[in-house]
Coordinates of C-alpha atoms in Angstrom, one line a residue:
M25 CA 6.3 -1.5 -14.2
E26 CA 6.1 -5.2 -13.7
L27 CA 2.8 -4.8 -12.8
T28 CA 1.7 -2.2 -15.8
N29 CA 4.0 -4.8 -18.0
H30 CA 2.0 -7.9 -16.4
L31 CA -1.5 -5.6 -17.2
M32 CA 0.4 -4.9 -20.8
H33 CA 0.7 -8.8 -21.4
E34 CA -3.2 -10.0 -20.5
L35 CA -4.4 -6.9 -22.8
K36 CA -2.5 -8.2 -25.5
H37 CA -3.8 -11.6 -25.3
Q38 CA -7.3 -10.8 -24.6
V39 CA -7.7 -8.9 -27.5
A40 CA -5.8 -11.5 -29.2
D41 CA -8.7 -13.8 -28.2
M42 CA -11.2 -11.5 -28.9
L43 CA -9.9 -11.4 -32.8
K44 CA -10.5 -15.6 -33.2
E45 CA -14.1 -16.8 -34.0
Q46 CA -15.9 -16.7 -30.7
S47 CA -19.2 -16.7 -29.0
E48 CA -20.9 -13.5 -28.5
D49 CA -20.9 -14.0 -24.6
D50 CA -16.8 -14.9 -25.0
R51 CA -16.5 -11.7 -26.5
D52 CA -18.5 -10.1 -24.1
R53 CA -16.9 -11.4 -21.2
L54 CA -13.6 -10.6 -23.1
L55 CA -14.4 -6.8 -23.7
D56 CA -15.5 -7.0 -19.6
E57 CA -12.1 -8.2 -18.5
I58 CA -10.7 -5.8 -21.0
A59 CA -12.6 -2.8 -19.3
D60 CA -11.6 -3.7 -16.0
N61 CA -8.0 -4.3 -16.7
L62 CA -7.9 -0.6 -18.0
T63 CA -9.8 1.1 -15.2
V64 CA -6.8 1.3 -12.9
Y65 CA -5.3 3.7 -15.3
D66 CA -9.0 5.6 -14.6
E67 CA -8.2 5.9 -10.8
E68 CA -7.5 9.1 -10.1
I69 CA -6.0 9.5 -6.5
D70 CA -6.1 13.2 -5.0
T71 CA -5.0 13.4 -1.7
R72 CA -3.6 17.1 -2.3
N73 CA -0.1 15.8 -2.1
E74 CA 1.8 14.5 -4.7
T75 CA 3.9 12.3 -3.3
L76 CA 1.3 10.4 -1.5
N77 CA -0.1 10.1 -4.6
T78 CA 2.4 8.9 -6.3
V79 CA 3.1 6.0 -3.9
L80 CA -0.7 5.2 -3.5
Q81 CA -1.2 5.0 -7.1
E82 CA 2.0 2.6 -7.5
R83 CA 0.7 0.6 -4.6
S84 CA -3.0 0.4 -6.0
L85 CA -1.5 -1.6 -8.9
L86 CA 0.2 -4.1 -6.4
C87 CA -3.1 -4.3 -4.3
R88 CA -5.0 -5.1 -7.6
A89 CA -2.6 -7.4 -8.5
N90 CA -3.1 -9.2 -5.0
H91 CA -6.7 -8.9 -4.2
V92 CA -6.2 -6.5 -1.8
S93 CA -8.8 -3.2 -1.7
W94 CA -7.5 0.2 0.8
M95 CA -9.2 2.7 2.3
C96 CA -7.5 6.2 2.5
V97 CA -8.5 9.2 4.1
A98 CA -6.0 11.6 4.0
D99 CA -5.1 15.2 4.2
G100 CA -2.1 15.4 2.1
A101 CA -1.6 18.7 2.5
S102 CA -0.9 18.7 6.1
L103 CA 1.9 16.2 5.0
D104 CA 4.1 19.2 3.0
F105 CA 6.8 20.0 5.5
I106 CA 8.2 16.4 5.6
Q107 CA 11.1 16.2 2.9
T108 CA 9.3 14.2 -0.7
G109 CA 12.2 11.1 0.0
D110 CA 11.4 10.9 3.2
L111 CA 7.4 11.1 2.6
Y112 CA 8.2 8.5 -0.2
L113 CA 9.7 6.2 2.0
I114 CA 7.3 6.5 5.3
F115 CA 4.7 5.1 2.8
R116 CA 6.3 3.0 0.5
N117 CA 7.8 1.0 3.6
A118 CA 4.4 0.9 5.5
L119 CA 2.4 0.2 2.7
D120 CA 4.5 -2.6 1.5
N121 CA 4.6 -4.0 4.5
A122 CA 0.8 -4.5 5.0
I123 CA 0.3 -5.6 1.5
D124 CA 2.9 -8.6 2.5
A125 CA 0.8 -9.2 5.4
V126 CA -2.9 -9.1 4.2
C127 CA -1.6 -10.8 1.3
Q128 CA -0.5 -14.2 3.7
L129 CA -4.5 -14.2 4.6
P130 CA -6.3 -17.0 4.4
D131 CA -8.7 -16.6 1.3
A132 CA -11.7 -16.2 3.3
Q133 CA -10.4 -13.2 5.3
P134 CA -10.7 -9.8 3.6
R135 CA -7.6 -8.3 2.6
V136 CA -7.9 -4.9 3.5
I137 CA -5.7 -1.6 4.1
D138 CA -7.0 1.4 5.8
V139 CA -4.8 4.3 5.6
K140 CA -5.2 7.5 7.4
V141 CA -3.5 11.2 7.6
Y142 CA -4.7 13.9 9.7
T143 CA -3.6 16.7 12.5
R144 CA -4.5 16.5 16.2
N145 CA -3.2 19.1 18.9
A146 CA -0.2 20.1 16.3
L147 CA 0.9 16.4 15.2
L148 CA 0.8 15.2 12.2
M149 CA -0.6 11.6 12.6
I150 CA -0.4 8.6 10.0
Q151 CA -2.3 5.6 10.5
I152 CA -2.1 2.3 8.8
E153 CA -3.7 -0.6 10.0
N154 CA -4.1 -4.1 8.3
R155 CA -5.0 -7.8 9.5
F156 CA -2.3 -10.4 9.8
Q157 CA -2.3 -13.8 10.5
G158 CA 0.6 -15.4 13.2
R159 CA 2.4 -14.2 15.9
L160 CA 4.7 -11.4 15.9
Q161 CA 8.1 -11.1 17.9
F162 CA 9.1 -7.4 19.2
E163 CA 12.7 -6.0 19.2
N164 CA 12.9 -2.5 20.5
G165 CA 9.5 -1.6 20.1
L166 CA 9.1 -2.8 16.1
P167 CA 8.3 -6.6 15.1
V168 CA 11.1 -9.1 13.8
T169 CA 10.9 -9.7 10.3
T170 CA 9.3 -13.0 9.6
K171 CA 11.3 -13.5 6.2
G172 CA 14.2 -15.8 6.0
D173 CA 17.1 -13.9 5.9
R174 CA 17.4 -10.9 8.6
S175 CA 20.6 -9.4 7.2
Y176 CA 18.5 -8.6 4.0
H177 CA 14.9 -7.7 5.6
G178 CA 13.3 -6.4 8.1
Y179 CA 14.6 -2.4 7.5
G180 CA 11.1 -0.9 6.6
L181 CA 10.0 -0.2 10.0
K182 CA 13.6 1.2 11.4
T183 CA 13.7 3.4 8.4
V184 CA 10.4 4.7 9.2
R185 CA 11.0 5.4 12.8
T186 CA 14.2 7.1 11.8
I187 CA 12.4 9.6 9.6
A188 CA 10.2 10.3 11.9
E189 CA 12.7 10.7 14.7
R190 CA 14.7 13.2 12.3
Y191 CA 11.8 15.3 12.6
G192 CA 11.3 15.1 16.2
G193 CA 8.6 12.3 15.8
C194 CA 8.2 8.7 16.9
V195 CA 6.6 5.2 15.7
T196 CA 4.1 3.0 17.7
V197 CA 3.0 -0.2 16.5
R198 CA 0.1 -2.1 18.3
V199 CA -0.9 -5.7 17.7
K200 CA -4.4 -6.7 19.4
N201 CA -6.6 -9.6 17.6
G202 CA -5.2 -10.2 14.5
L203 CA -5.0 -6.4 13.7
F204 CA -2.1 -4.6 12.7
S205 CA -1.8 -0.4 13.8
L206 CA 1.3 1.2 12.7
Q207 CA 0.8 5.1 13.7
V208 CA 3.4 8.0 13.0
M209 CA 3.8 11.0 15.1
I210 CA 5.3 13.6 14.1
P211 CA 5.0 17.2 15.4
E212 CA 3.9 20.0 13.0
P213 CA 6.6 22.7 12.4
K214 CA 5.8 26.2 14.5
P215 CA 5.3 28.6 11.7

């Protein structure tokens, strides 16, 4: 909602600027900016899973505001056995961490997040990769939060792991050459 309100605020000011006497070039530039701001609402995400569509749409607004691009190849139908709240928390926490990490990259580096959802050998695979800067410390197989107050931060990936384990799965994190890779593996239920 905050991002939507921000976009609407910008749109209001852009329209107000257009109503003022301006050169044709300035009006054209403002129209282009308005059209660009509105395209976010034209993007239709269809992974064949409403929960995943919702999380991706929400996070796409956050990515747009922070100049982050993302690629997603997802067989959303393979996620149908996971409860809505669990699925939402897996993707929200994982994507929020990825967005935070790429936003800390110097502007010269591309801010890209790669999301994959697929099945292999009766395992549901969720993989989210992103570049990051700095060094990470690990505790119990998960990175320790880099945010200041550990009593309020560092629960996202623990939540993802708890949910994966509830479904008989696991979480692995790999870090190599500035690439962070989160993989959630959950066995598909037997019919």
